[in-house]
Short mmCIF file of C-alpha atoms in Angstrom, two decimals:
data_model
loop_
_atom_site.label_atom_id
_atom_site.label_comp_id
_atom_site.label_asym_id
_atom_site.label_seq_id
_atom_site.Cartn_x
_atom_site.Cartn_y
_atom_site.Cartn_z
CA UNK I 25 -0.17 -3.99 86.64
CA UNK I 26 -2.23 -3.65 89.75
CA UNK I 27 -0.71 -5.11 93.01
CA UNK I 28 -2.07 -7.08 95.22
CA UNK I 29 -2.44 -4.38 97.55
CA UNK I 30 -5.03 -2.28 95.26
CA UNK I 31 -6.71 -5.30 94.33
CA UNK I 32 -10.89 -4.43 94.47
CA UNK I 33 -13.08 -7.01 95.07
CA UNK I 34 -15.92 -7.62 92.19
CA UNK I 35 -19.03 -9.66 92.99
CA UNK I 36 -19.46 -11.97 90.05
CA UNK I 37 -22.75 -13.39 89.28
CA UNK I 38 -22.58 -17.23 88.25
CA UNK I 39 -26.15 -18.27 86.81
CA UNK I 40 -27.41 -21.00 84.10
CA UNK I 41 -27.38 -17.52 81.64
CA UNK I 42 -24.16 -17.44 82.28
CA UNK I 43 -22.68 -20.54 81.89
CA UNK I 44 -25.20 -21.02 78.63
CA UNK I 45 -23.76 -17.95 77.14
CA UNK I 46 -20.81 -19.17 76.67
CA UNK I 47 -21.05 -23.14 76.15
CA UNK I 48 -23.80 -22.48 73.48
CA UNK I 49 -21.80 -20.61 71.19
CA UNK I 50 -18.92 -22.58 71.38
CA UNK I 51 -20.71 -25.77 70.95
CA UNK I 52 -22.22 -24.68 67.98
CA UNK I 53 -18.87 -23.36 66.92
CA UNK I 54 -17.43 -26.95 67.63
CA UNK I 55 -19.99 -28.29 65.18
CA UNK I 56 -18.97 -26.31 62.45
CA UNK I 57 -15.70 -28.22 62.08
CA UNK I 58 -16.81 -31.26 60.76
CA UNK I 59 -18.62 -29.67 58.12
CA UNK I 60 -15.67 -27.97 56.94
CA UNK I 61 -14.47 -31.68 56.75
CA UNK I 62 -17.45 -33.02 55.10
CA UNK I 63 -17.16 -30.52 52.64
CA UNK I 64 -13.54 -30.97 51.87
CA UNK I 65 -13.98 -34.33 51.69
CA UNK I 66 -16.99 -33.87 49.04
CA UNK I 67 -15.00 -31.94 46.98
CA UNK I 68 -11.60 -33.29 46.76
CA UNK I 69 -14.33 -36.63 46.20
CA UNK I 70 -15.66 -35.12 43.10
CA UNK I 71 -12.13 -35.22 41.15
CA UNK I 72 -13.52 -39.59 41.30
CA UNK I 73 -9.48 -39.95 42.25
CA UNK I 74 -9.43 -42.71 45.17
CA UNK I 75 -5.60 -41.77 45.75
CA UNK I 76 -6.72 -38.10 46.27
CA UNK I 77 -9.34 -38.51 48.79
CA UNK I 78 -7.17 -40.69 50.62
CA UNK I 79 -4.05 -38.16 50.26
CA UNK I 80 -6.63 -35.57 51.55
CA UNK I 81 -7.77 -37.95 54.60
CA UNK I 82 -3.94 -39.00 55.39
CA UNK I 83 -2.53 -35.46 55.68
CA UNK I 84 -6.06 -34.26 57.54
CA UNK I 85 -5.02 -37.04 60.22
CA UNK I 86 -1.48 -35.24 60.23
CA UNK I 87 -2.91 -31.51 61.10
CA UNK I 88 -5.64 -32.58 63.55
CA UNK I 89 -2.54 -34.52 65.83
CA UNK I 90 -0.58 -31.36 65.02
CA UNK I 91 -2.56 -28.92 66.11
CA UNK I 92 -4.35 -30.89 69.03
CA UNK I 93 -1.28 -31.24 70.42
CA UNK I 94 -0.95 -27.19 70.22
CA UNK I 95 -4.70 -26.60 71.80
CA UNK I 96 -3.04 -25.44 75.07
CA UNK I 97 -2.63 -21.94 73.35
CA UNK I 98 -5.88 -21.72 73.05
CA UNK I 99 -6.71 -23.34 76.76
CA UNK I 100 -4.20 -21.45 79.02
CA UNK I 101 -5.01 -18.01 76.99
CA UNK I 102 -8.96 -19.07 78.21
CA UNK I 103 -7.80 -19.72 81.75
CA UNK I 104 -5.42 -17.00 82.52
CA UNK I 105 -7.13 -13.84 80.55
CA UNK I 106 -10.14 -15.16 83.09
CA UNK I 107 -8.45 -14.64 85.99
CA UNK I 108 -6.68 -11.78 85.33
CA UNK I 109 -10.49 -10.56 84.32
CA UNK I 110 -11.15 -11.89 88.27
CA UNK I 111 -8.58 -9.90 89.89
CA UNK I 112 -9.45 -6.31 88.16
CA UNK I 113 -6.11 -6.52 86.36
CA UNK I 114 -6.57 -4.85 83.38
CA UNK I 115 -3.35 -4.44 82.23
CA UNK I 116 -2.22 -8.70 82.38
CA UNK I 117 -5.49 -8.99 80.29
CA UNK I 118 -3.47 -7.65 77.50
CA UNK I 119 -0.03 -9.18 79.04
CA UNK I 120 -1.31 -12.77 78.59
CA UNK I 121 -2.66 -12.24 75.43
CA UNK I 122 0.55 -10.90 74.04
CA UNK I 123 2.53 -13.35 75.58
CA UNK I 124 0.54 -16.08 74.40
CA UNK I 125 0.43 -14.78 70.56
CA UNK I 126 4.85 -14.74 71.06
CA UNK I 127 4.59 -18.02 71.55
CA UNK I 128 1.79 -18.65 69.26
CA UNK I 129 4.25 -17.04 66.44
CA UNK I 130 7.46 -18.93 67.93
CA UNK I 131 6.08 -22.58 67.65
CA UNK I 132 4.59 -21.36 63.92
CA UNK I 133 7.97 -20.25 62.94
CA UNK I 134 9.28 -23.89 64.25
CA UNK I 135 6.73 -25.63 62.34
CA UNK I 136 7.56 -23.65 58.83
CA UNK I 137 11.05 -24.64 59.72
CA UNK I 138 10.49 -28.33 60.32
CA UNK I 139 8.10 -28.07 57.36
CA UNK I 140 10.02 -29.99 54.46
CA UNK I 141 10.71 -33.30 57.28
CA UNK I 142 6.84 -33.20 57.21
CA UNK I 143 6.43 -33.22 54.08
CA UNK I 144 8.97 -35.42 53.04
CA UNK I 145 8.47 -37.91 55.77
CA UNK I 146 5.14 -37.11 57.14
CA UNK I 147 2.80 -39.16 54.71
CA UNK I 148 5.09 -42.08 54.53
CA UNK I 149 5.17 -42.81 58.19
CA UNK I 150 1.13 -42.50 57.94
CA UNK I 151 1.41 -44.96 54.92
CA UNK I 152 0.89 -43.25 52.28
CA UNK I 153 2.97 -44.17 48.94
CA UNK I 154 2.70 -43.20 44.98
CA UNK I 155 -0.44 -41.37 44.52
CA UNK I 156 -1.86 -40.79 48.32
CA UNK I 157 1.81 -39.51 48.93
CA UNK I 158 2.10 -36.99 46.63
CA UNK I 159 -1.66 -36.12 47.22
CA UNK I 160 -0.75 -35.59 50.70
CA UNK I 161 2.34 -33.72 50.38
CA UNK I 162 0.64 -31.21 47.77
CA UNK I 163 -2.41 -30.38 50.68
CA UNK I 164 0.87 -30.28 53.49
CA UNK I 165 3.09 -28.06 51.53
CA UNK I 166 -0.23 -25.64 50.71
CA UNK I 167 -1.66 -25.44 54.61
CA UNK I 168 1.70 -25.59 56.87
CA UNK I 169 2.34 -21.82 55.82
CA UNK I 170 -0.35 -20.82 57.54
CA UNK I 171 0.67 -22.49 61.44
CA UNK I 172 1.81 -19.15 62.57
CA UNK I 173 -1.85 -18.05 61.68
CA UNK I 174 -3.31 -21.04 63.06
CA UNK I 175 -1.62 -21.04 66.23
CA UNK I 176 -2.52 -16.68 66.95
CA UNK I 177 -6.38 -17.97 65.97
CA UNK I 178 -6.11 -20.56 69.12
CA UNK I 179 -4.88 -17.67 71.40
CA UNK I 180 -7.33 -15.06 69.64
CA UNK I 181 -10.03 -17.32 70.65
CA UNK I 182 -8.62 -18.00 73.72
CA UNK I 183 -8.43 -14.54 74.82
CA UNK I 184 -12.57 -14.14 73.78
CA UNK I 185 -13.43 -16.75 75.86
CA UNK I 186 -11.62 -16.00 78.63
CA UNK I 187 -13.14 -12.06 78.53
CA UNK I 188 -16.64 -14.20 78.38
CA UNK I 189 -17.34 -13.22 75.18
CA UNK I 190 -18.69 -16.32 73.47
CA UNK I 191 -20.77 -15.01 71.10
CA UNK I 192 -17.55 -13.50 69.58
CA UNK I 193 -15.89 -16.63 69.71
CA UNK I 194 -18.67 -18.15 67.67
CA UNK I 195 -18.88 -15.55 65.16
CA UNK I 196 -15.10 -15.90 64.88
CA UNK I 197 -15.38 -20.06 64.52
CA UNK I 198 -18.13 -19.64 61.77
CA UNK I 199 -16.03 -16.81 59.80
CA UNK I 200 -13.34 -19.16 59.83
CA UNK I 201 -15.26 -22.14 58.15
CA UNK I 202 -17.78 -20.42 56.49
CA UNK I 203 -14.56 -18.69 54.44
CA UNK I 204 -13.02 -21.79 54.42
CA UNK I 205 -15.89 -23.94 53.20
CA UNK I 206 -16.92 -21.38 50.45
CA UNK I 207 -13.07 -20.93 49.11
CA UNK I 208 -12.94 -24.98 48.80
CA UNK I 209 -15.87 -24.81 46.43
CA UNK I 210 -14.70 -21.88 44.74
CA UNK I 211 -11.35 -23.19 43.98
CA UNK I 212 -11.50 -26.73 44.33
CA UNK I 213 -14.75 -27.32 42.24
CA UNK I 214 -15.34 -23.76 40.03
CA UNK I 215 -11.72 -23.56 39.94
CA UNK I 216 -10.53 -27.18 39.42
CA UNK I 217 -6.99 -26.70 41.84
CA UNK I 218 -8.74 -30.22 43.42
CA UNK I 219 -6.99 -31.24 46.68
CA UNK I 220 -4.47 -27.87 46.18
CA UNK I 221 -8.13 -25.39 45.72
CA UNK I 222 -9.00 -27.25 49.32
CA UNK I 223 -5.61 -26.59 51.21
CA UNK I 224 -5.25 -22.46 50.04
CA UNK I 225 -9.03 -22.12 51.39
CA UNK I 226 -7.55 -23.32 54.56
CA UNK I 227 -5.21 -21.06 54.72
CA UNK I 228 -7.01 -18.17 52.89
CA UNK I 229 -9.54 -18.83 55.75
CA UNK I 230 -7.25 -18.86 58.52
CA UNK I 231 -5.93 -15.63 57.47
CA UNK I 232 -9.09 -13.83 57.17
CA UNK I 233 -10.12 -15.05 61.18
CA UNK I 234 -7.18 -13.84 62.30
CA UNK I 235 -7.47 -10.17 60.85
CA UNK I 236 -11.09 -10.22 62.30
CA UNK I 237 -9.59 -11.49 65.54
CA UNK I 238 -7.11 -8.68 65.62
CA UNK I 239 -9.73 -5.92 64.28
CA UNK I 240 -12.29 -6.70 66.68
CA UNK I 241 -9.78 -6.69 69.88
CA UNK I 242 -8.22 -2.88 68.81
CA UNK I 243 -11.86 -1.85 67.98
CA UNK I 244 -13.23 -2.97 71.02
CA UNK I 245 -10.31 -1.88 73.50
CA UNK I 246 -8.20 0.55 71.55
CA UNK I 247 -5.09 1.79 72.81
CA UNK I 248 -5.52 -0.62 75.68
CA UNK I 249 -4.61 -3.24 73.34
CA UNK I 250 -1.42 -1.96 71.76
CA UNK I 251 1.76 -4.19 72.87
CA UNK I 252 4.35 -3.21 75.54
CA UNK I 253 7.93 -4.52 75.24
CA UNK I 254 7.22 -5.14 79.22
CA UNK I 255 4.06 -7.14 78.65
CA UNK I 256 6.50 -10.19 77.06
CA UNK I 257 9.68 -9.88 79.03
CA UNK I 258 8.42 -10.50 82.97
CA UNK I 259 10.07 -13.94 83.01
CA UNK I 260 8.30 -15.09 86.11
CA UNK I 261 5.21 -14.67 83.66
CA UNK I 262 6.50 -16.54 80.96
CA UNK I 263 7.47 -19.38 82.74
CA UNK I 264 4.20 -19.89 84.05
CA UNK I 265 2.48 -19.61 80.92
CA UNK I 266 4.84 -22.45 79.66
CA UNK I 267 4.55 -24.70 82.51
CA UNK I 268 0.94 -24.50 82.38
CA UNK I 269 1.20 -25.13 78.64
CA UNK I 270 3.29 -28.02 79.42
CA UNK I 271 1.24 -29.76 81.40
CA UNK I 272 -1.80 -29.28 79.49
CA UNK I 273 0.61 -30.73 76.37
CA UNK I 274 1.00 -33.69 78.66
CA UNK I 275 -2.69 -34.58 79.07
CA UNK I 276 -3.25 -33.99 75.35
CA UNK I 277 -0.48 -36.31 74.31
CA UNK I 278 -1.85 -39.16 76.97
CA UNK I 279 -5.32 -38.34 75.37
CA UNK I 280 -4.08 -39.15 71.72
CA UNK I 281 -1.98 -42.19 73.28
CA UNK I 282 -5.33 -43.73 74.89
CA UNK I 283 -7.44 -43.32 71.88
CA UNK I 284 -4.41 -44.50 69.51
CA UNK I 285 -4.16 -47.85 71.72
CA UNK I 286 -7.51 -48.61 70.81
CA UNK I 287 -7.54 -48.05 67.02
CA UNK I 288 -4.43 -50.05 67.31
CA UNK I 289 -5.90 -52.39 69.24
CA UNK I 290 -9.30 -52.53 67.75
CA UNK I 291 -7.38 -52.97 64.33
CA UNK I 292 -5.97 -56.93 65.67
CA UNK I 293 -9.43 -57.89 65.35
CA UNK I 294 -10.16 -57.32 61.71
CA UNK I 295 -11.15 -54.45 59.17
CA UNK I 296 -15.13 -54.63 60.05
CA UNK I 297 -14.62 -54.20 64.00
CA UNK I 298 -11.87 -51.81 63.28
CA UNK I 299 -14.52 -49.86 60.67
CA UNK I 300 -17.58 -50.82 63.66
CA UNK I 301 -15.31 -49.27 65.85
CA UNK I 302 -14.60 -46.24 63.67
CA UNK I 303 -18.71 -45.43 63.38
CA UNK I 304 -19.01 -45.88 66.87
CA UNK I 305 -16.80 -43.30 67.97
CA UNK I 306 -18.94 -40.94 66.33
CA UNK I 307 -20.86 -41.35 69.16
CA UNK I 308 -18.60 -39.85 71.46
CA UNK I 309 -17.51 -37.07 68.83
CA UNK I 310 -21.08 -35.92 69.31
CA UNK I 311 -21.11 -36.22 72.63
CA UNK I 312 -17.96 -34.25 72.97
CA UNK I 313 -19.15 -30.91 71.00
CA UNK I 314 -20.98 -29.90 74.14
CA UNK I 315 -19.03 -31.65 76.64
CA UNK I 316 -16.23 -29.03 75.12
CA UNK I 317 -18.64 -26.35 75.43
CA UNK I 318 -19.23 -26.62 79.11
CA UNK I 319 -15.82 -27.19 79.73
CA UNK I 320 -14.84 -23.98 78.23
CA UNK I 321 -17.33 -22.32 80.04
CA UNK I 322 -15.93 -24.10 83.39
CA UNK I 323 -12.56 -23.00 82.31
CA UNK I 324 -14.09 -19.12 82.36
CA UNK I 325 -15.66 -18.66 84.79
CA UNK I 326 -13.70 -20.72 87.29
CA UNK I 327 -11.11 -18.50 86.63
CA UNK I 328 -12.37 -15.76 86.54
CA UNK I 329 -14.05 -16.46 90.30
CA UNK I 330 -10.49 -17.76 91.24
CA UNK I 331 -9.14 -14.54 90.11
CA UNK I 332 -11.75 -12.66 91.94
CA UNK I 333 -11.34 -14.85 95.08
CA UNK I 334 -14.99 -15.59 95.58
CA UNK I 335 -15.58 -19.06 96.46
CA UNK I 336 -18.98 -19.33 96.83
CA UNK I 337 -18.81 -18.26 92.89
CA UNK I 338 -16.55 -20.81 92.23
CA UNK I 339 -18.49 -23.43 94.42
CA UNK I 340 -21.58 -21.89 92.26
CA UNK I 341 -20.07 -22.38 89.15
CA UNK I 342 -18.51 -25.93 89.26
CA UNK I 343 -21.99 -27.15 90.49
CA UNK I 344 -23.95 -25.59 87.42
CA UNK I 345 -21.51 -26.26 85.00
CA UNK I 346 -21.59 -30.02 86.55
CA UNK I 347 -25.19 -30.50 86.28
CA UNK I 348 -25.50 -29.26 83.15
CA UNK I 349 -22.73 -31.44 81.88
CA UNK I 350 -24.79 -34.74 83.54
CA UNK I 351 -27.84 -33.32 82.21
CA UNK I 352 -27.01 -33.11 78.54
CA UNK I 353 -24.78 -36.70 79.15
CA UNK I 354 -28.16 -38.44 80.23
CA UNK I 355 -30.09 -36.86 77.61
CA UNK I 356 -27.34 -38.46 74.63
CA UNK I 357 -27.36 -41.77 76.77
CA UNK I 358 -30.77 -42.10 76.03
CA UNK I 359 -31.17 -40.65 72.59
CA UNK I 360 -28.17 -42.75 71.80
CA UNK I 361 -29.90 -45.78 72.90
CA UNK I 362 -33.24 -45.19 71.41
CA UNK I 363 -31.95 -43.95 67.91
CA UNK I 364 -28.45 -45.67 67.76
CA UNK I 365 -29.16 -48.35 65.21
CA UNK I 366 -30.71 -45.51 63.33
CA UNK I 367 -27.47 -43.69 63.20
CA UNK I 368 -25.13 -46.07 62.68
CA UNK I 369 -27.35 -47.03 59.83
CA UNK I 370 -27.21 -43.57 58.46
CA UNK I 371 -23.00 -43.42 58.52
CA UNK I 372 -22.47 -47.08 56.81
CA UNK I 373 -24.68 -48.94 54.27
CA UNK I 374 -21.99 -52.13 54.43
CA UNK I 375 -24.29 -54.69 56.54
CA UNK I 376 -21.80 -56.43 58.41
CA UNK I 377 -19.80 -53.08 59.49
CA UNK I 378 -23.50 -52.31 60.85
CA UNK I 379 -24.40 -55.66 62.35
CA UNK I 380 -21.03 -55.59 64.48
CA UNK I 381 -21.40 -52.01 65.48
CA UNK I 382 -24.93 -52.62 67.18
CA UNK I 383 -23.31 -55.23 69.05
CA UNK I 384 -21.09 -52.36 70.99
CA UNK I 385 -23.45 -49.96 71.03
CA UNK I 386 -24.01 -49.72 74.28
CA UNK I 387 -20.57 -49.09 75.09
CA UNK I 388 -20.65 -46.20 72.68
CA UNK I 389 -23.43 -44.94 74.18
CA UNK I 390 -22.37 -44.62 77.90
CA UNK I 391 -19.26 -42.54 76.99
CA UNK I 392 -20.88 -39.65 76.73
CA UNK I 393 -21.80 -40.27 80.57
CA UNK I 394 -18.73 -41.71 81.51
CA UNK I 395 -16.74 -38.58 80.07
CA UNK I 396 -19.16 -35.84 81.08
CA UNK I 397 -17.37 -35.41 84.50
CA UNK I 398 -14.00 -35.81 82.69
CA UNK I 399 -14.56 -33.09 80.18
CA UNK I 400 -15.95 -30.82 83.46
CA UNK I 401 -13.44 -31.56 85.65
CA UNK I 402 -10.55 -30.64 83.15
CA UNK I 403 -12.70 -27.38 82.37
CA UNK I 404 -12.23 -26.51 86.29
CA UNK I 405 -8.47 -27.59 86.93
CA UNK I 406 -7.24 -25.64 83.86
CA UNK I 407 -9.86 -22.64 84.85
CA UNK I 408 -8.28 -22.82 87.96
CA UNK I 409 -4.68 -23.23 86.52
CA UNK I 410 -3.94 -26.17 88.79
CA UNK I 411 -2.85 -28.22 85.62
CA UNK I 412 0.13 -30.45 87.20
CA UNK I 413 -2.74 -31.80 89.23
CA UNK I 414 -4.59 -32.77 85.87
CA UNK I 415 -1.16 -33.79 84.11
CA UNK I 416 -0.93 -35.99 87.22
CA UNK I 417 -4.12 -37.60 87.06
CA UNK I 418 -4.32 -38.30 83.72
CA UNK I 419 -1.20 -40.10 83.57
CA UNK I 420 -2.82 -41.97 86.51
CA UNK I 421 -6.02 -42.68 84.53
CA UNK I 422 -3.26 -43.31 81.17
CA UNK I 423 -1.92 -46.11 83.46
CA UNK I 424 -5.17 -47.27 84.76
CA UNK I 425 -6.40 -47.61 81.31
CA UNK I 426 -3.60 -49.30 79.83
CA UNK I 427 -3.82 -52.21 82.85
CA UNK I 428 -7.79 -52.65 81.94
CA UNK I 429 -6.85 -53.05 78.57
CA UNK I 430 -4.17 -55.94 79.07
CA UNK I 431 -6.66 -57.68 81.31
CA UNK I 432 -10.01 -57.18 79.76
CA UNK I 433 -9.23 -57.45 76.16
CA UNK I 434 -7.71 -60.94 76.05
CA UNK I 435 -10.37 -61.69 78.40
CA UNK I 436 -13.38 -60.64 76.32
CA UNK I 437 -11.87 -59.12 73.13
CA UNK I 438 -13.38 -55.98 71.82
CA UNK I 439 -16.11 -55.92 74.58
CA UNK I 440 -13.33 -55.50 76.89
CA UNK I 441 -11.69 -53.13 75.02
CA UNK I 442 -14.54 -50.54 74.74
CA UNK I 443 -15.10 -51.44 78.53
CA UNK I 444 -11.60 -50.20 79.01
CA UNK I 445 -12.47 -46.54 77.34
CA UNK I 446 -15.09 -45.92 79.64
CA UNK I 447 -12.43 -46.87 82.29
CA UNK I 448 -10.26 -44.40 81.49
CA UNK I 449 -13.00 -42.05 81.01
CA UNK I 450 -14.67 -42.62 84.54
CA UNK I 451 -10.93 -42.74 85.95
CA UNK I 452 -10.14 -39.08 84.55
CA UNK I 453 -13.19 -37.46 86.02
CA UNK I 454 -13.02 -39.35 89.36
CA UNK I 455 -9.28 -38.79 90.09
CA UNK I 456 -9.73 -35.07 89.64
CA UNK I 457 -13.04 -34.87 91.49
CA UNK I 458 -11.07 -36.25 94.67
CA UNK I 459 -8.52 -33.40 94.28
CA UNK I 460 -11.32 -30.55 93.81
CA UNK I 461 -12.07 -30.45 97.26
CA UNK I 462 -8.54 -30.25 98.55
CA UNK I 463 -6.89 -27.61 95.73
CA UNK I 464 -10.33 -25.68 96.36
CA UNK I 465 -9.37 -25.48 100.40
CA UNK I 466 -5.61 -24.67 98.73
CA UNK I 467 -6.67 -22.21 96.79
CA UNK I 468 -8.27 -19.76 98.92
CA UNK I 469 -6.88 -19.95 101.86
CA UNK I 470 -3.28 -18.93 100.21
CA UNK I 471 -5.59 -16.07 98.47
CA UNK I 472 -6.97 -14.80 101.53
#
């Protein structure tokens, strides 16, 4: 590893090419995962079994919170990999990926472990009894064994992105899918295994990313790649790979909280606002595929400038990634607006779902703009590793949220409570904004 000592300086270039370069491919590799659930959902559909479909939906619900909650392998890998990229290190390149695919394997083994509680009580505490239940536990029995596979794709990705390579990363998100989306037809449909065909082509597709992953990073970098037994024992390492990982596990968790208090919330006021509701936050699921790709590309090359120590880079780089961000948030505000009614229209046919969810359109709408400095600022503070900043802040914005919500919603119902989301949306971005400046000043004067 080099020291600081032998540390040469690299200029890095920071232009809209290359921010583009990498949030294009990701976004479109963001977009590919709801067609893998569109097209599980259409065939596990076709066995014209209600309790399967909802078995399928029920144990879906169960992975995403899983594996959300597990992202930071795949953020941290991003961040660090960057600025060890910054620094000239070539070395901790390889250190942090290997580190992070230990611990990718360690909380894989703990999830095969824990796996027959989550069978066994997983479903039930979603609600799911007879039929859905044993649906459910048939597609969570199938796709837990592959977690540890799961969990090395996060940091196999991560480690991509962090080199800048997003084309690989897409290439890598579409093999995954496109495998997975083929194997559901073939063995769900051709086949006839039904919700059983759908979970192995999860994990058939898993398996096949990660052997890519792994070919393409010992092809591309050879011996330079191969594991050292010193690469996962420097403990000052691990330990800040974990408390980075914990504090990005933080601001997950307060993400899933927020969002859970308003299904909750939204479901006090009936099954068609809680089903407007649903359709609405489609609108911010779009939204988000991009939002996610600039944020990834923030997360690059902010580290990678804050491993280079050039701040006007950096400087360069938050300010493109930022208007680009705003840019594409404007352009959904308005195409949201315009064609809203349109698209709600095409997700329900039920008239009244549709009639309340053009009421709160507009609400819908503006979260794209609301989050777009949200999803940018958490692409720079965990590019820049200063995540007990973020943890901090969100659990600010977490509280500010929760206090809109017990004043506006009794005050004007669901109005107030979709009033509240773009609260805590506004409140993430802002609180972080007013530390950029500040960690920034932090940052390179310790560096220099």
């Amino acid at each position: 590893m080099h020291s600081p000592s032998s540390f040469v300086s690299r200029p890095i270039t920071v232009s809209h090419r290359s921010v583009l370069a990498i949030a294009v491919p990701m976004t479109l590799g963001f977009i590919t995962t709801p067609l893998l659930g569109l097209t599980d959902t259409a065939v596990v559909g076709r066995s014209g079994e209600a309790a399967q479909l909802a078995g399928l939906a029920i144990a879906a619900a169960l992975f995403d919170l899983l594996f959300a909650s597990l992202n930071f392998l795949r953020a941290s890998t991003t961040a660090l990999v960057a600025q060890a990229q910054g620094r000239g290190e070539a070395l901790e390149l390889f250190a942090v990926f290997w580190r992070s695919i230990v611990l990718s394997l360690g909380f894989g083994l703990l999830i095969l472990i824990a796996s027959p509680a989550i069978v066994g009580f997983g479903p039930p505490l979603m609600g799911a009894d007879g039929g859905v239940q044993a649906a459910a536990a048939t597609y969570i029995g199938i796709r837990i064994l592959a977690a540890p596979v799961t969990l090395s794709n996060f940091t196999l990705l991560g480690f991509v992105l962090g080199r800048g390579l997003g084309s690989v990363g897409l290439a890598l998100q579409i093999l995954l899918n496109g495998v997975n989306i083929a194997m559901s037809i073939l063995l769900g449909l051709t086949y006839a295994y039904g919700i059983a065909g759908v979970a192995w082509a999860t994990v058939i597709g898993e398996f096949v990313a990660m052997v890519a992953g792994f070919a393409f990073i010992f092809w591309r970098y050879g011996r330079d790649a191969v594991p050292q037994a010193s690469m996962v024992t420097d403990r000052v390492k691990l330990m800040a790979l974990f408390r980075l990982n914990r504090d990005i596990l933080i601001r997950t968790f307060s993400l899933i909280t927020a969002f859970t208090v308003m299904t909750r919330i939204g479901a006090g006021f009936g099954a068609v606002t809680l089903a407007a509701n649903a359709v609405l936050m489609n609108f911010f699921m779009i939204a988000s595929f991009y939002l996610d790709g600039m944020a990834t590309a923030a997360e690059q090359i902010t580290g990678e400038t804050i491993g280079g120590r050039q701040r006007p880079a950096f400087e360069r780089a938050v300010k493109l990634t930022g208007l680009w961000s705003f840019g594409l948030a404007l352009a959904s505000l308005a195409f949201f607006l315009a064609f809203g009614s349109a698209i709600i229209g095409f997700i329900t046919t039920a008239g009244d779902v549709r009639s309340v969810a053009e009421t709160y359109l507009v609400y819908a709408a503006f979260t794209a703009l609301t989050g777009a400095l949200a999803f940018h600022m958490d692409g720079v503070f965990i590019g820049a590793t200063w995540s007990s900043d973020m943890r901090n802040m969100m659990l600010l914005a977490l509280t500010g949220y929760l206090a809109s919500v017990a004043v506006l919603v009794p005050l004007f119902s669901n109005h107030g409570l979709w009033i509240a989301l773009n609260v805590f949306l506004g409140l993430r971005g802002l609180l972080l904004l007013m530390r950029l400046k500040p960690k920034t000043d932090q940052t390179f004067t310790d560096s220099q």
